[in-house]
Amino acid sequence: MAHTDLREFLKRLEKAGELKRITAPVDPTLEISEITQRVVRAGGPALLFENPTRGEMPIVINLFGTERRMAMALGVDSLDEIGQRIGAMLKPELPQGFSGFREALGKVTQLKNVPPKKVKSAPCQEVVYKGDEVDLNKLPGLQIWPGDGGIYHNLGLTHTKHPETGARNLGLYRLQQHSHNTLGMHWQIHKDSTAHHAVAERLGQRLPVAIAFGCDPAVSYASTAPLPGDIDEYLFAGFLRGERVEMVDCLTVPLQVPAHAQVVLEGYLEPGERAPEGPFGDHTGFYTPVEDFPVLHVECMTTQRTPIYQSIITSQPPQEDGPIGKATERIFLPLIKLLIPDIVDYDLPEAGVFHNCCIVSIDKRFPKHAMKVMNAVWGAGLLSLCKLVVVVDADCDVHDYREVAFRAFGNVDYAHDVLLTTGPVDHLDHASYQQFWGGKLGVDATRKLPGEGYHRGWPEEMRMSPEVVATVDQRWREYGL
């Protein structure tokens, strides 16, 4: 089911008992954050704060805070459904290697059927503020943690174009409000928009930027998807929705934005301009330090007549971005298996904020097979940032952390079965001694083979006989248990 816009999704959530309206005045500085975190940890509903004490519009938050709501956002009953659709489209011909990855994604997004659709007028431009009329204080941006450097806008979908090729990028980056018309653009070193900005600066050009808040949920998710730089996120959003995304030309910059967004900001980055950004309490659970980042000068703001502002809380897991990360894990499994055919399944634990740890199962066929897969994971897109890779046999459920721990604790001789290396890490990683790169560990928790130097004969794991299991199953009630 495609949702036309954010409001339609909110109506569906409310009908399903998944949305709570809060009419009491609530402060966007810290108070909304504390309320939201308690609700998230309790597995509670999405929250619509109708009367924030700062700003001029309601705030909706925790829309994606459970796997059920994440599935509802993407119009499915289970997050695995989308991955299964992708997997079915990749058969029977599976392109091999990295050269086939782009071809596979082209098939997945059905380029001829789901490109974005341009419209001449749009709800997101019903109200227009230009020049001196622009005031970011109309938005009820959040201060989430006491040590944050100020007000942040955490769910602004950022649009840029490559200055030379014209390729569009849609990304999700935190935005620190510096003044009534400027924002700090915290896009990290590995992001595509960073590359766009670098090219613009090399050419001595301003980079146009447009930021959309409150888009339909499939578009919001697509902004987080780890797609190659030359794959349009709006094609992917169209595939997720099963319908084309309506786009409209911006009023002051040569970009397009979703026609049904609630709020849109338009502006430019001046080449060479930087300003201190941070500190910020991030999804790692720690404050990221102050660094210099580009400054967006907002020259135009457009809104719907009665807009709703959408945001998200960042903190130590569990948090709303957990189900978003789980959706990515499930949706991209077929494509990961395309790049690394050895993989049976994988899991990115939320406690590892989805890039610190990757658990992989394989059908082991030859000595050091697990080591091959570790290196492949560290060479696969943004999985390259993963610090810990644990490889288990195919009969281990990678989503059962007790079972994984049993294998990793019991099946490993740490003098032989680990691989220690270095490589790139996430921009936000605070543990690495050097920013942007650090140590990585691979753990082979599979059964060992003679060809790997293990000659003791791997022991048989204890299993109850099927006949006894069937007997007890049949007589379970008789035992009074």
Short mmCIF file of C-alpha atoms in Angstrom, two decimals:
data_model
loop_
_atom_site.label_atom_id
_atom_site.label_comp_id
_atom_site.label_asym_id
_atom_site.label_seq_id
_atom_site.Cartn_x
_atom_site.Cartn_y
_atom_site.Cartn_z
CA MET A 1 0.00 0.00 0.00
CA ALA A 2 1.46 3.35 -1.07
CA HIS A 3 0.85 6.34 1.18
CA THR A 4 0.26 9.59 -0.69
CA ASP A 5 1.79 11.63 2.07
CA LEU A 6 2.64 11.75 5.76
CA ARG A 7 -0.93 12.61 6.79
CA GLU A 8 -2.35 9.53 5.12
CA PHE A 9 0.15 7.35 6.97
CA LEU A 10 -0.73 9.04 10.27
CA LYS A 11 -4.42 8.30 9.68
CA ARG A 12 -3.61 4.66 9.09
CA LEU A 13 -1.50 4.50 12.26
CA GLU A 14 -4.22 6.15 14.33
CA LYS A 15 -6.84 3.74 13.02
CA ALA A 16 -4.58 0.83 13.99
CA GLY A 17 -4.04 2.21 17.50
CA GLU A 18 -0.40 3.01 16.68
CA LEU A 19 -0.55 6.80 17.16
CA LYS A 20 -0.98 8.79 20.37
CA ARG A 21 -1.92 12.47 20.28
CA ILE A 22 -0.49 14.64 23.06
CA THR A 23 -2.42 17.88 23.47
CA ALA A 24 -0.58 19.22 26.53
CA PRO A 25 2.15 21.79 25.88
CA VAL A 26 5.55 20.06 25.71
CA ASP A 27 9.00 21.65 25.38
CA PRO A 28 11.06 20.59 22.31
CA THR A 29 14.16 21.26 24.42
CA LEU A 30 14.88 17.94 26.18
CA GLU A 31 11.30 17.23 27.35
CA ILE A 32 10.08 15.70 24.09
CA SER A 33 13.27 13.64 23.96
CA GLU A 34 12.75 12.17 27.44
CA ILE A 35 9.10 11.35 26.74
CA THR A 36 9.93 9.74 23.41
CA GLN A 37 12.74 7.60 24.77
CA ARG A 38 10.49 6.17 27.47
CA VAL A 39 7.84 5.34 24.88
CA VAL A 40 10.34 3.77 22.48
CA ARG A 41 11.81 1.54 25.18
CA ALA A 42 8.33 0.40 26.13
CA GLY A 43 7.50 -0.48 22.51
CA GLY A 44 4.90 2.28 22.51
CA PRO A 45 3.12 4.18 19.73
CA ALA A 46 4.08 7.00 17.43
CA LEU A 47 3.62 10.38 19.11
CA LEU A 48 2.01 13.53 17.74
CA PHE A 49 2.80 16.54 19.94
CA GLU A 50 0.10 18.99 18.93
CA ASN A 51 1.25 21.95 21.03
CA PRO A 52 5.03 22.21 21.28
CA THR A 53 6.11 25.27 23.26
CA ARG A 54 8.53 26.32 20.50
CA GLY A 55 7.85 26.55 16.78
CA GLU A 56 4.63 26.96 14.85
CA MET A 57 3.59 23.43 13.94
CA PRO A 58 2.98 20.03 15.56
CA ILE A 59 5.78 17.46 15.88
CA VAL A 60 5.38 13.79 14.98
CA ILE A 61 7.99 11.32 16.15
CA ASN A 62 8.62 7.58 16.65
CA LEU A 63 6.82 6.71 13.41
CA PHE A 64 9.24 3.85 12.70
CA GLY A 65 9.85 2.79 16.29
CA THR A 66 8.64 -0.83 15.99
CA GLU A 67 9.08 -3.42 13.24
CA ARG A 68 5.30 -3.48 12.83
CA ARG A 69 5.14 0.26 12.10
CA MET A 70 8.21 0.03 9.87
CA ALA A 71 6.43 -2.67 7.87
CA MET A 72 3.27 -0.56 7.76
CA ALA A 73 5.33 2.37 6.50
CA LEU A 74 6.52 0.27 3.56
CA GLY A 75 3.10 -1.26 2.92
CA VAL A 76 3.97 -4.86 3.86
CA ASP A 77 3.12 -7.29 6.64
CA SER A 78 6.76 -8.33 7.14
CA LEU A 79 10.03 -6.58 6.33
CA ASP A 80 11.21 -9.80 4.66
CA GLU A 81 8.55 -9.40 1.97
CA ILE A 82 10.45 -6.67 0.14
CA GLY A 83 13.67 -8.67 0.15
CA GLN A 84 11.74 -11.65 -1.19
CA ARG A 85 10.35 -9.50 -4.00
CA ILE A 86 13.85 -8.38 -4.86
CA GLY A 87 15.15 -11.94 -4.70
CA ALA A 88 12.41 -13.16 -7.02
CA MET A 89 13.25 -10.45 -9.54
CA LEU A 90 16.90 -11.48 -9.53
CA LYS A 91 16.08 -15.05 -10.58
CA PRO A 92 16.77 -17.04 -12.64
CA GLU A 93 19.66 -14.94 -13.93
CA LEU A 94 21.97 -13.78 -11.16
CA PRO A 95 24.54 -11.25 -12.40
CA GLN A 96 27.91 -12.02 -10.86
CA GLY A 97 30.26 -9.67 -9.01
CA PHE A 98 30.27 -5.93 -8.60
CA SER A 99 29.65 -5.27 -12.29
CA GLY A 100 26.35 -7.11 -11.95
CA PHE A 101 25.29 -5.23 -8.85
CA ARG A 102 24.23 -2.09 -10.69
CA GLU A 103 22.42 -4.18 -13.30
CA ALA A 104 20.61 -6.04 -10.53
CA LEU A 105 19.51 -2.84 -8.84
CA GLY A 106 18.28 -1.56 -12.19
CA LYS A 107 16.03 -4.61 -12.42
CA VAL A 108 14.93 -4.27 -8.83
CA THR A 109 13.82 -0.69 -9.20
CA GLN A 110 12.09 -1.41 -12.52
CA LEU A 111 13.51 1.72 -14.12
CA LYS A 112 10.89 1.92 -16.83
CA ASN A 113 7.94 1.66 -14.47
CA VAL A 114 8.76 3.64 -11.32
CA PRO A 115 10.70 6.80 -12.17
CA PRO A 116 9.60 9.91 -10.28
CA LYS A 117 6.80 11.91 -11.87
CA LYS A 118 7.12 15.67 -12.27
CA VAL A 119 4.09 17.81 -11.39
CA LYS A 120 3.59 21.53 -11.96
CA SER A 121 2.11 22.44 -8.59
CA ALA A 122 2.37 20.82 -5.20
CA PRO A 123 0.99 20.94 -1.65
CA CYS A 124 4.51 21.54 -0.30
CA GLN A 125 4.47 25.00 -1.93
CA GLU A 126 1.12 26.25 -0.66
CA VAL A 127 2.87 28.75 1.63
CA VAL A 128 6.09 30.46 0.53
CA TYR A 129 8.65 32.43 2.55
CA LYS A 130 11.54 34.09 0.72
CA GLY A 131 14.50 36.22 1.72
CA ASP A 132 13.93 38.03 4.99
CA GLU A 133 10.68 36.08 5.52
CA VAL A 134 12.63 32.87 6.10
CA ASP A 135 12.66 31.94 9.78
CA LEU A 136 13.79 28.48 10.83
CA ASN A 137 12.36 29.15 14.28
CA LYS A 138 8.96 28.34 12.79
CA LEU A 139 10.17 24.72 12.91
CA PRO A 140 10.04 23.06 16.37
CA GLY A 141 13.53 21.63 16.11
CA LEU A 142 14.72 19.51 19.00
CA GLN A 143 17.46 19.67 21.55
CA ILE A 144 17.68 16.01 22.50
CA TRP A 145 20.48 15.90 25.09
CA PRO A 146 21.73 18.46 27.65
CA GLY A 147 25.19 18.61 26.05
CA ASP A 148 23.95 19.17 22.49
CA GLY A 149 25.28 22.25 20.78
CA GLY A 150 21.81 23.66 20.19
CA ILE A 151 18.69 22.90 18.17
CA TYR A 152 18.85 20.10 15.61
CA HIS A 153 16.62 19.02 12.74
CA ASN A 154 17.16 15.27 12.49
CA LEU A 155 14.83 14.06 9.75
CA GLY A 156 15.46 16.48 6.91
CA LEU A 157 15.79 14.67 3.56
CA THR A 158 18.70 16.40 1.85
CA HIS A 159 18.80 16.76 -1.96
CA THR A 160 21.91 17.61 -3.98
CA LYS A 161 23.17 17.06 -7.53
CA HIS A 162 26.63 16.23 -8.78
CA PRO A 163 27.80 19.51 -10.35
CA GLU A 164 29.26 17.77 -13.41
CA THR A 165 27.09 14.71 -14.07
CA GLY A 166 23.80 16.01 -12.70
CA ALA A 167 23.26 12.78 -10.76
CA ARG A 168 20.85 13.36 -7.88
CA ASN A 169 21.45 12.22 -4.32
CA LEU A 170 18.94 11.94 -1.50
CA GLY A 171 20.46 11.54 1.96
CA LEU A 172 19.59 11.92 5.62
CA TYR A 173 21.96 14.05 7.69
CA ARG A 174 21.61 15.88 10.96
CA LEU A 175 21.18 19.65 10.65
CA GLN A 176 22.26 22.03 13.40
CA GLN A 177 20.42 25.34 13.41
CA HIS A 178 23.00 28.13 13.56
CA SER A 179 20.61 31.06 13.07
CA HIS A 180 17.17 31.92 11.73
CA ASN A 181 18.38 31.16 8.19
CA THR A 182 21.53 29.00 8.40
CA LEU A 183 22.13 25.32 9.12
CA GLY A 184 25.20 23.20 9.70
CA MET A 185 25.35 20.29 7.23
CA HIS A 186 26.78 17.27 9.04
CA TRP A 187 27.38 14.99 6.08
CA GLN A 188 30.10 12.49 6.80
CA ILE A 189 33.18 11.64 4.79
CA HIS A 190 31.72 8.49 3.20
CA LYS A 191 28.47 10.14 1.99
CA ASP A 192 27.61 10.95 -1.63
CA SER A 193 26.59 14.54 -0.89
CA THR A 194 30.07 15.11 0.53
CA ALA A 195 31.47 14.11 -2.86
CA HIS A 196 29.05 16.51 -4.61
CA HIS A 197 30.19 19.35 -2.37
CA ALA A 198 33.85 18.54 -2.96
CA VAL A 199 33.36 18.78 -6.73
CA ALA A 200 31.48 22.09 -6.39
CA GLU A 201 34.28 23.52 -4.26
CA ARG A 202 36.91 22.35 -6.76
CA LEU A 203 34.98 24.20 -9.47
CA GLY A 204 34.55 27.27 -7.25
CA GLN A 205 30.75 26.93 -7.40
CA ARG A 206 27.97 27.19 -4.86
CA LEU A 207 26.17 23.89 -4.28
CA PRO A 208 22.36 24.08 -4.39
CA VAL A 209 20.63 22.15 -1.60
CA ALA A 210 16.98 21.37 -0.87
CA ILE A 211 15.77 19.75 2.36
CA ALA A 212 12.33 18.16 2.73
CA PHE A 213 10.61 17.34 6.03
CA GLY A 214 7.58 15.13 6.52
CA CYS A 215 7.62 13.08 3.34
CA ASP A 216 5.69 9.89 2.73
CA PRO A 217 7.32 7.07 4.73
CA ALA A 218 8.72 5.14 1.75
CA VAL A 219 10.60 8.23 0.60
CA SER A 220 11.88 8.86 4.12
CA TYR A 221 13.17 5.29 4.29
CA ALA A 222 14.75 5.51 0.83
CA SER A 223 16.84 8.45 2.03
CA THR A 224 18.60 6.07 4.45
CA ALA A 225 19.08 3.18 2.00
CA PRO A 226 22.72 2.25 1.21
CA LEU A 227 22.40 2.57 -2.56
CA PRO A 228 25.32 3.12 -4.98
CA GLY A 229 25.84 6.78 -5.83
CA ASP A 230 24.48 6.46 -9.37
CA ILE A 231 21.21 4.80 -8.36
CA ASP A 232 18.42 7.35 -7.81
CA GLU A 233 16.79 6.94 -4.40
CA TYR A 234 13.47 8.02 -5.93
CA LEU A 235 13.52 5.03 -8.27
CA PHE A 236 13.98 2.84 -5.22
CA ALA A 237 11.18 4.68 -3.39
CA GLY A 238 8.93 4.09 -6.38
CA PHE A 239 9.70 0.37 -6.21
CA LEU A 240 8.89 0.31 -2.50
CA ARG A 241 5.63 2.21 -2.99
CA GLY A 242 4.62 0.41 -6.17
CA GLU A 243 3.83 3.88 -7.52
CA ARG A 244 5.79 6.79 -8.93
CA VAL A 245 6.82 9.53 -6.49
CA GLU A 246 5.47 12.93 -7.47
CA MET A 247 8.19 15.61 -7.60
CA VAL A 248 8.05 19.36 -8.10
CA ASP A 249 10.69 21.89 -9.13
CA CYS A 250 12.03 24.01 -6.31
CA LEU A 251 11.35 27.74 -6.52
CA THR A 252 14.90 29.07 -6.09
CA VAL A 253 17.34 26.20 -6.71
CA PRO A 254 17.65 23.77 -9.68
CA LEU A 255 16.47 20.74 -7.73
CA GLN A 256 13.27 18.75 -7.30
CA VAL A 257 11.60 17.71 -4.04
CA PRO A 258 8.65 15.45 -3.12
CA ALA A 259 5.44 17.27 -3.97
CA HIS A 260 3.71 16.10 -0.79
CA ALA A 261 6.43 17.05 1.69
CA GLN A 262 5.25 19.07 4.67
CA VAL A 263 8.13 21.59 4.69
CA VAL A 264 10.92 22.36 2.20
CA LEU A 265 14.07 24.46 2.68
CA GLU A 266 16.01 25.75 -0.33
CA GLY A 267 19.46 27.29 -0.30
CA TYR A 268 23.15 27.16 -1.18
CA LEU A 269 26.51 26.20 0.26
CA GLU A 270 29.23 28.75 -0.41
CA PRO A 271 32.55 27.18 -1.48
CA GLY A 272 35.09 27.06 1.31
CA GLU A 273 32.70 28.12 4.07
CA ARG A 274 32.74 26.07 7.28
CA ALA A 275 31.46 26.61 10.80
CA PRO A 276 31.78 24.61 14.03
CA GLU A 277 29.04 21.94 14.32
CA GLY A 278 28.24 19.97 17.47
CA PRO A 279 28.54 18.53 20.00
CA PHE A 280 25.65 16.15 19.39
CA GLY A 281 24.38 13.10 21.27
CA ASP A 282 24.34 10.58 18.44
CA HIS A 283 22.95 7.09 17.88
CA THR A 284 26.22 5.66 19.17
CA GLY A 285 25.17 6.69 22.69
CA PHE A 286 27.98 9.23 22.99
CA TYR A 287 28.43 12.89 22.12
CA THR A 288 30.27 13.47 18.86
CA PRO A 289 32.79 16.32 19.14
CA VAL A 290 32.71 19.72 17.53
CA GLU A 291 33.96 19.70 13.94
CA ASP A 292 33.81 22.19 11.08
CA PHE A 293 31.11 21.45 8.51
CA PRO A 294 29.56 23.33 5.56
CA VAL A 295 26.89 25.98 6.19
CA LEU A 296 23.58 26.06 4.32
CA HIS A 297 22.15 29.54 3.69
CA VAL A 298 18.39 29.08 3.45
CA GLU A 299 16.89 31.52 0.95
CA CYS A 300 13.41 30.03 0.65
CA MET A 301 11.08 27.99 2.85
CA THR A 302 7.84 26.48 1.58
CA THR A 303 5.20 24.56 3.50
CA GLN A 304 1.76 23.07 3.29
CA ARG A 305 -0.98 25.27 4.77
CA THR A 306 -1.05 23.31 8.03
CA PRO A 307 2.27 21.47 8.10
CA ILE A 308 3.40 18.73 10.47
CA TYR A 309 7.07 18.62 11.40
CA GLN A 310 8.68 15.17 11.59
CA SER A 311 11.78 14.37 13.64
CA ILE A 312 13.63 11.46 15.24
CA ILE A 313 15.50 10.88 18.51
CA THR A 314 19.11 9.68 18.58
CA SER A 315 20.46 7.77 21.57
CA GLN A 316 22.00 4.53 22.74
CA PRO A 317 19.86 1.67 21.39
CA PRO A 318 17.05 0.79 21.44
CA GLN A 319 15.76 3.77 19.51
CA GLU A 320 13.50 4.59 16.57
CA ASP A 321 16.26 4.06 14.04
CA GLY A 322 16.51 0.40 15.11
CA PRO A 323 13.61 -0.82 12.93
CA ILE A 324 14.94 1.36 10.08
CA GLY A 325 18.24 -0.49 10.28
CA LYS A 326 16.45 -3.83 10.49
CA ALA A 327 14.49 -2.95 7.35
CA THR A 328 17.74 -2.28 5.50
CA GLU A 329 19.18 -5.58 6.70
CA ARG A 330 16.17 -7.55 5.43
CA ILE A 331 15.57 -5.62 2.20
CA PHE A 332 19.17 -5.78 1.03
CA LEU A 333 19.82 -9.45 1.87
CA PRO A 334 19.32 -10.61 -1.76
CA LEU A 335 21.73 -7.95 -3.02
CA ILE A 336 24.31 -8.78 -0.35
CA LYS A 337 24.03 -12.43 -1.40
CA LEU A 338 24.53 -11.29 -4.98
CA LEU A 339 27.83 -9.65 -4.02
CA ILE A 340 28.84 -12.47 -1.64
CA PRO A 341 27.12 -15.69 -2.81
CA ASP A 342 28.64 -17.61 0.12
CA ILE A 343 26.26 -15.89 2.56
CA VAL A 344 23.15 -17.77 3.70
CA ASP A 345 21.87 -15.04 6.03
CA TYR A 346 23.19 -12.13 8.05
CA ASP A 347 22.24 -10.01 11.05
CA LEU A 348 23.31 -6.50 12.02
CA PRO A 349 22.68 -6.22 15.78
CA GLU A 350 20.96 -3.04 16.88
CA ALA A 351 23.27 -2.90 19.91
CA GLY A 352 26.11 -2.51 17.40
CA VAL A 353 24.22 0.42 15.82
CA PHE A 354 24.12 -1.63 12.58
CA HIS A 355 27.70 -0.93 11.53
CA ASN A 356 29.84 -2.20 14.40
CA CYS A 357 29.00 -5.91 14.10
CA CYS A 358 27.86 -8.26 11.35
CA ILE A 359 26.90 -11.89 12.01
CA VAL A 360 27.06 -14.05 8.89
CA SER A 361 26.09 -17.69 8.27
CA ILE A 362 27.66 -19.76 5.49
CA ASP A 363 27.44 -23.28 4.10
CA LYS A 364 31.11 -24.01 4.69
CA ARG A 365 32.74 -25.90 1.82
CA PHE A 366 36.52 -25.51 2.10
CA PRO A 367 39.31 -24.52 4.51
CA LYS A 368 39.39 -20.86 5.52
CA HIS A 369 36.02 -20.28 3.84
CA ALA A 370 35.02 -18.08 6.78
CA MET A 371 38.12 -15.91 6.29
CA LYS A 372 37.18 -15.43 2.63
CA VAL A 373 33.74 -14.23 3.65
CA MET A 374 35.12 -11.83 6.29
CA ASN A 375 37.25 -10.10 3.67
CA ALA A 376 34.33 -10.00 1.24
CA VAL A 377 32.13 -8.31 3.87
CA TRP A 378 34.83 -5.69 4.45
CA GLY A 379 34.82 -5.01 0.71
CA ALA A 380 31.05 -4.69 0.24
CA GLY A 381 29.83 -1.08 0.20
CA LEU A 382 29.08 0.39 3.62
CA LEU A 383 29.62 -3.03 5.22
CA SER A 384 33.26 -2.03 4.85
CA LEU A 385 32.78 0.07 8.00
CA CYS A 386 31.90 -2.98 10.10
CA LYS A 387 34.36 -3.58 12.94
CA LEU A 388 33.43 -7.13 13.98
CA VAL A 389 32.42 -9.98 11.66
CA VAL A 390 31.31 -13.26 13.23
CA VAL A 391 30.92 -16.20 10.84
CA VAL A 392 28.82 -19.23 11.84
CA ASP A 393 27.61 -22.36 10.09
CA ALA A 394 24.37 -22.39 8.12
CA ASP A 395 22.52 -24.35 10.82
CA CYS A 396 22.96 -21.45 13.25
CA ASP A 397 20.18 -18.84 13.32
CA VAL A 398 22.06 -15.55 13.01
CA HIS A 399 19.14 -13.71 14.63
CA ASP A 400 19.29 -15.86 17.77
CA TYR A 401 22.04 -14.09 19.72
CA ARG A 402 22.13 -16.82 22.38
CA GLU A 403 22.87 -19.42 19.72
CA VAL A 404 25.44 -17.17 18.05
CA ALA A 405 27.16 -16.55 21.38
CA PHE A 406 27.19 -20.31 22.07
CA ARG A 407 29.05 -20.86 18.79
CA ALA A 408 31.39 -17.87 19.14
CA PHE A 409 32.31 -18.73 22.72
CA GLY A 410 32.63 -22.48 22.25
CA ASN A 411 33.73 -23.08 18.65
CA VAL A 412 36.70 -20.72 18.56
CA ASP A 413 40.38 -21.22 19.34
CA TYR A 414 41.41 -17.60 19.52
CA ALA A 415 45.00 -18.45 18.61
CA HIS A 416 43.89 -19.79 15.22
CA ASP A 417 40.34 -18.72 14.35
CA VAL A 418 40.46 -14.92 14.32
CA LEU A 419 41.52 -12.40 11.70
CA LEU A 420 42.78 -9.02 12.87
CA THR A 421 43.15 -6.26 10.32
CA THR A 422 42.63 -2.52 9.83
CA GLY A 423 40.33 -0.57 7.57
CA PRO A 424 37.82 2.28 7.34
CA VAL A 425 35.38 2.85 10.20
CA ASP A 426 32.37 5.09 10.59
CA HIS A 427 32.93 8.84 10.87
CA LEU A 428 31.18 8.76 14.27
CA ASP A 429 33.29 5.93 15.71
CA HIS A 430 34.82 7.16 18.96
CA ALA A 431 36.82 4.03 19.80
CA SER A 432 39.30 4.14 16.90
CA TYR A 433 42.61 5.75 17.84
CA GLN A 434 42.71 7.46 14.45
CA GLN A 435 39.58 9.07 13.00
CA PHE A 436 38.11 7.28 9.99
CA TRP A 437 40.12 4.04 10.30
CA GLY A 438 40.82 1.45 12.94
CA GLY A 439 41.08 -2.20 13.87
CA LYS A 440 38.72 -4.92 12.67
CA LEU A 441 38.21 -8.42 13.97
CA GLY A 442 36.85 -11.49 12.21
CA VAL A 443 35.80 -14.49 14.29
CA ASP A 444 35.48 -17.92 12.66
CA ALA A 445 32.87 -19.75 14.76
CA THR A 446 32.27 -22.48 12.17
CA ARG A 447 33.15 -26.18 12.51
CA LYS A 448 36.83 -26.65 11.76
CA LEU A 449 38.20 -28.88 9.00
CA PRO A 450 41.37 -31.00 8.83
CA GLY A 451 42.57 -28.73 6.04
CA GLU A 452 42.59 -25.86 8.52
CA GLY A 453 44.96 -27.74 10.80
CA TYR A 454 42.30 -29.24 13.08
CA HIS A 455 42.97 -32.98 13.34
CA ARG A 456 41.13 -33.96 16.53
CA GLY A 457 37.88 -34.79 14.78
CA TRP A 458 35.13 -32.20 15.29
CA PRO A 459 32.68 -33.50 17.93
CA GLU A 460 29.05 -34.21 17.17
CA GLU A 461 26.64 -31.72 18.68
CA MET A 462 24.06 -33.29 20.99
CA ARG A 463 20.57 -33.67 19.50
CA MET A 464 17.57 -35.58 20.84
CA SER A 465 16.37 -38.38 18.59
CA PRO A 466 13.43 -37.40 16.37
CA GLU A 467 11.37 -40.35 17.62
CA VAL A 468 11.58 -39.19 21.24
CA VAL A 469 10.78 -35.61 20.25
CA ALA A 470 7.69 -36.82 18.38
CA THR A 471 6.58 -38.97 21.33
CA VAL A 472 6.91 -36.14 23.82
CA ASP A 473 5.17 -33.75 21.45
CA GLN A 474 2.24 -36.15 21.24
CA ARG A 475 2.01 -36.77 24.98
CA TRP A 476 2.93 -33.28 26.22
CA ARG A 477 -0.45 -32.54 27.76
CA GLU A 478 -0.45 -35.86 29.60
CA TYR A 479 2.66 -34.78 31.49
CA GLY A 480 0.77 -31.79 32.91
CA LEU A 481 3.41 -29.34 31.66
#
